Amino acid sequence: MLRNEEQQATPEFFEALNAELMSTLPTLEGAWKPRFVFGLQWHITDRCNLRCKHCYIDRAPRRDLSLQDLLVILDKFCAALRGWQAAGRIVLGGGEPFMRPDLWELVEAISAYHQRGYPLRVDFMTNGSFVTDQVIQQLRTYRGILGVVQVSLDGSHEEVHDSIRGPGSFVAACSALKRLRDAGVPTAIHFVLTRRNLSDVDGLLELSAELGASRVTVSRLVPLGRAEASDMVTTDELRECWTRLAAMAYVYRRRGVFLATGRCDLWHLADLEGALITLRLRKKGFLSPLLAVGQRCPAGINGLTVDVDGTVYPCRRLPIPIGNLLQDEFFTVWLAPLLNDLRRRGQLLKGKCRKCVFATEEDLSVLCLGGSPCQAYATGGDLFAPDPNCWFDPSEGNEKVIVKWRQNSF
């Protein structure tokens, strides 16, 4: 049981921790001072050694693009960064990215742009199976652009994780995390919450601390690909789980393990005090992303996903094609009608969201603005319907939230 002071969200707690984090936060510097950071989630292969029960991919692997094709996409992305005067965060995933034999040639090309003054960072998403000594050495070689290696863990116990990802995958993932930690490579953990592992999520933060991972992301299953809607947690289950994890997060933040609550996954409802305090800090100046609580969907704002064949989606969890970077220019894709609709999402929301303070109040809308459109789309086919897991009732909660927001000045 957490002590009261460990559960409380206070301005002092967040301000002190934010100051500490900001003093050690790596900066994305280059030939220009970045106006913002743009994220490119880039799936460079469908090949994978696992067949996870919730994988987005439910077909035979498609042929990889050639390295030359990948370089065309990279050139277009970097040209857009220069045009925007932005920094770029490239997240390389798959499939399993370390199965691609010419991976390091692509990373070398990214590094070459960085050496020419482009402010770039590269992250990796992996299941850990191919994190060999050679891979670790390569990662260390590119320390100048390396952000974090995210390893998938879908259970804090072997039997739970392996029931989802396959025999031996838990040991491989944990071994990868330990060896990366020992080599000084920053790591993170990603956990997909389903009814299969709901009862095992509480041990995740402690396991992360033991394995040296500084960031833990717990995301909801989206019923795409091999994922089944019957594996989604209920609204009551999500509320109970999020509320527990949000309270635990205060203890683990002190231990250097940060639960990623700055996502469009309704975290602001589980920790309203923390959401309002960190929102104030955002308005006062820069807030470390590790401390944010709540976030509107960033699709169409500061990121895109590129699939293995060059197809572009607003988000990997929202696989609606809006172009292809082998044929289209970057800014042509960026002006796609769907992205423009997502940018003006607040005007198009339906149902209870139209009367909700987290959509109608400009200051508070950055915490939610309808929750996750990918969840609404995957379950009901409507991007602008309320998030199906949302438990907030505007008719009962709006006034309480507004009062708290107005009182929460420091």
PDB file of N, CA and C in Angstrom, residues 13 17 21 187-189 204-217 245 248-260 290-291:
ATOM      1  N   PHE A  13       6.157  18.410  -6.151  1.00  0.00           N
ATOM      2  CA  PHE A  13       6.665  17.121  -6.624  1.00  0.00           C
ATOM      3  C   PHE A  13       7.062  17.213  -8.096  1.00  0.00           C
ATOM      4  N   LEU A  17      10.979  17.384  -9.818  1.00  0.00           N
ATOM      5  CA  LEU A  17      11.372  16.297 -10.710  1.00  0.00           C
ATOM      6  C   LEU A  17      11.578  16.810 -12.127  1.00  0.00           C
ATOM      7  N   LEU A  21      14.938  16.421 -14.412  1.00  0.00           N
ATOM      8  CA  LEU A  21      14.912  15.781 -15.722  1.00  0.00           C
ATOM      9  C   LEU A  21      15.394  16.721 -16.815  1.00  0.00           C
ATOM     10  N   THR A 187      17.017   2.161 -22.536  1.00  0.00           N
ATOM     11  CA  THR A 187      15.956   1.222 -22.905  1.00  0.00           C
ATOM     12  C   THR A 187      14.596   1.662 -22.376  1.00  0.00           C
ATOM     13  N   ALA A 188      13.573   1.114 -23.007  1.00  0.00           N
ATOM     14  CA  ALA A 188      12.189   1.333 -22.591  1.00  0.00           C
ATOM     15  C   ALA A 188      11.437   0.025 -22.813  1.00  0.00           C
ATOM     16  N   ILE A 189      10.273  -0.075 -22.191  1.00  0.00           N
ATOM     17  CA  ILE A 189       9.437  -1.267 -22.301  1.00  0.00           C
ATOM     18  C   ILE A 189       8.063  -0.860 -22.813  1.00  0.00           C
ATOM     19  N   LEU A 204       4.748  -4.825 -13.568  1.00  0.00           N
ATOM     20  CA  LEU A 204       5.546  -4.338 -14.683  1.00  0.00           C
ATOM     21  C   LEU A 204       6.536  -3.247 -14.278  1.00  0.00           C
ATOM     22  N   LEU A 205       6.114  -2.314 -13.442  1.00  0.00           N
ATOM     23  CA  LEU A 205       6.995  -1.217 -13.059  1.00  0.00           C
ATOM     24  C   LEU A 205       8.179  -1.723 -12.238  1.00  0.00           C
ATOM     25  N   GLU A 206       7.938  -2.689 -11.354  1.00  0.00           N
ATOM     26  CA  GLU A 206       9.035  -3.251 -10.563  1.00  0.00           C
ATOM     27  C   GLU A 206      10.005  -4.013 -11.460  1.00  0.00           C
ATOM     28  N   LEU A 207       9.466  -4.794 -12.389  1.00  0.00           N
ATOM     29  CA  LEU A 207      10.336  -5.506 -13.324  1.00  0.00           C
ATOM     30  C   LEU A 207      11.146  -4.518 -14.156  1.00  0.00           C
ATOM     31  N   SER A 208      10.536  -3.433 -14.568  1.00  0.00           N
ATOM     32  CA  SER A 208      11.244  -2.418 -15.355  1.00  0.00           C
ATOM     33  C   SER A 208      12.402  -1.832 -14.562  1.00  0.00           C
ATOM     34  N   ALA A 209      12.158  -1.571 -13.273  1.00  0.00           N
ATOM     35  CA  ALA A 209      13.226  -1.048 -12.420  1.00  0.00           C
ATOM     36  C   ALA A 209      14.382  -2.047 -12.334  1.00  0.00           C
ATOM     37  N   GLU A 210      14.055  -3.331 -12.194  1.00  0.00           N
ATOM     38  CA  GLU A 210      15.087  -4.371 -12.097  1.00  0.00           C
ATOM     39  C   GLU A 210      15.886  -4.488 -13.390  1.00  0.00           C
ATOM     40  N   LEU A 211      15.218  -4.277 -14.522  1.00  0.00           N
ATOM     41  CA  LEU A 211      15.871  -4.449 -15.823  1.00  0.00           C
ATOM     42  C   LEU A 211      16.525  -3.166 -16.331  1.00  0.00           C
ATOM     43  N   GLY A 212      16.336  -2.065 -15.620  1.00  0.00           N
ATOM     44  CA  GLY A 212      16.995  -0.817 -15.986  1.00  0.00           C
ATOM     45  C   GLY A 212      16.316  -0.014 -17.072  1.00  0.00           C
ATOM     46  N   ALA A 213      15.041  -0.292 -17.335  1.00  0.00           N
ATOM     47  CA  ALA A 213      14.305   0.474 -18.345  1.00  0.00           C
ATOM     48  C   ALA A 213      13.749   1.740 -17.708  1.00  0.00           C
ATOM     49  N   SER A 214      13.992   2.883 -18.337  1.00  0.00           N
ATOM     50  CA  SER A 214      13.584   4.150 -17.719  1.00  0.00           C
ATOM     51  C   SER A 214      12.165   4.560 -18.069  1.00  0.00           C
ATOM     52  N   ARG A 215      11.614   4.010 -19.160  1.00  0.00           N
ATOM     53  CA  ARG A 215      10.259   4.390 -19.554  1.00  0.00           C
ATOM     54  C   ARG A 215       9.433   3.144 -19.806  1.00  0.00           C
ATOM     55  N   VAL A 216       8.178   3.185 -19.334  1.00  0.00           N
ATOM     56  CA  VAL A 216       7.260   2.074 -19.518  1.00  0.00           C
ATOM     57  C   VAL A 216       5.993   2.616 -20.177  1.00  0.00           C
ATOM     58  N   THR A 217       5.644   2.050 -21.316  1.00  0.00           N
ATOM     59  CA  THR A 217       4.411   2.416 -21.994  1.00  0.00           C
ATOM     60  C   THR A 217       3.435   1.257 -21.905  1.00  0.00           C
ATOM     61  N   LEU A 245      -2.228   2.053 -11.599  1.00  0.00           N
ATOM     62  CA  LEU A 245      -0.915   2.344 -12.167  1.00  0.00           C
ATOM     63  C   LEU A 245      -0.534   3.811 -11.984  1.00  0.00           C
ATOM     64  N   MET A 248       0.790   4.166  -8.523  1.00  0.00           N
ATOM     65  CA  MET A 248       2.109   3.535  -8.412  1.00  0.00           C
ATOM     66  C   MET A 248       3.183   4.367  -9.094  1.00  0.00           C
ATOM     67  N   ALA A 249       2.801   5.083 -10.140  1.00  0.00           N
ATOM     68  CA  ALA A 249       3.781   5.833 -10.925  1.00  0.00           C
ATOM     69  C   ALA A 249       4.525   6.859 -10.091  1.00  0.00           C
ATOM     70  N   TYR A 250       3.881   7.407  -9.046  1.00  0.00           N
ATOM     71  CA  TYR A 250       4.543   8.414  -8.214  1.00  0.00           C
ATOM     72  C   TYR A 250       5.737   7.829  -7.475  1.00  0.00           C
ATOM     73  N   VAL A 251       5.617   6.594  -7.030  1.00  0.00           N
ATOM     74  CA  VAL A 251       6.736   5.938  -6.346  1.00  0.00           C
ATOM     75  C   VAL A 251       7.866   5.653  -7.333  1.00  0.00           C
ATOM     76  N   TYR A 252       7.514   5.134  -8.495  1.00  0.00           N
ATOM     77  CA  TYR A 252       8.546   4.708  -9.438  1.00  0.00           C
ATOM     78  C   TYR A 252       9.212   5.880 -10.141  1.00  0.00           C
ATOM     79  N   ARG A 253       8.538   7.010 -10.255  1.00  0.00           N
ATOM     80  CA  ARG A 253       9.203   8.192 -10.811  1.00  0.00           C
ATOM     81  C   ARG A 253      10.420   8.553  -9.969  1.00  0.00           C
ATOM     82  N   ARG A 254      10.307   8.403  -8.658  1.00  0.00           N
ATOM     83  CA  ARG A 254      11.424   8.678  -7.765  1.00  0.00           C
ATOM     84  C   ARG A 254      12.562   7.691  -7.972  1.00  0.00           C
ATOM     85  N   ARG A 255      12.257   6.539  -8.533  1.00  0.00           N
ATOM     86  CA  ARG A 255      13.277   5.510  -8.770  1.00  0.00           C
ATOM     87  C   ARG A 255      13.796   5.549 -10.202  1.00  0.00           C
ATOM     88  N   GLY A 256      13.388   6.557 -10.961  1.00  0.00           N
ATOM     89  CA  GLY A 256      13.890   6.697 -12.320  1.00  0.00           C
ATOM     90  C   GLY A 256      13.161   5.869 -13.355  1.00  0.00           C
ATOM     91  N   VAL A 257      11.967   5.361 -13.009  1.00  0.00           N
ATOM     92  CA  VAL A 257      11.142   4.608 -13.957  1.00  0.00           C
ATOM     93  C   VAL A 257       9.878   5.419 -14.202  1.00  0.00           C
ATOM     94  N   PHE A 258       9.639   5.769 -15.456  1.00  0.00           N
ATOM     95  CA  PHE A 258       8.552   6.689 -15.782  1.00  0.00           C
ATOM     96  C   PHE A 258       7.485   5.983 -16.604  1.00  0.00           C
ATOM     97  N   LEU A 259       6.286   5.936 -16.059  1.00  0.00           N
ATOM     98  CA  LEU A 259       5.135   5.414 -16.787  1.00  0.00           C
ATOM     99  C   LEU A 259       4.702   6.469 -17.796  1.00  0.00           C
ATOM    100  N   ALA A 260       4.566   6.075 -19.062  1.00  0.00           N
ATOM    101  CA  ALA A 260       4.230   7.027 -20.131  1.00  0.00           C
ATOM    102  C   ALA A 260       2.746   7.363 -20.074  1.00  0.00           C
ATOM    103  N   LEU A 290       8.402  12.963 -20.038  1.00  0.00           N
ATOM    104  CA  LEU A 290       8.285  11.841 -19.106  1.00  0.00           C
ATOM    105  C   LEU A 290       7.287  12.123 -17.978  1.00  0.00           C
ATOM    106  N   LEU A 291       6.932  13.391 -17.790  1.00  0.00           N
ATOM    107  CA  LEU A 291       6.050  13.745 -16.679  1.00  0.00           C
ATOM    108  C   LEU A 291       4.629  14.091 -17.100  1.00  0.00           C
TER     109      LEU A 291
END
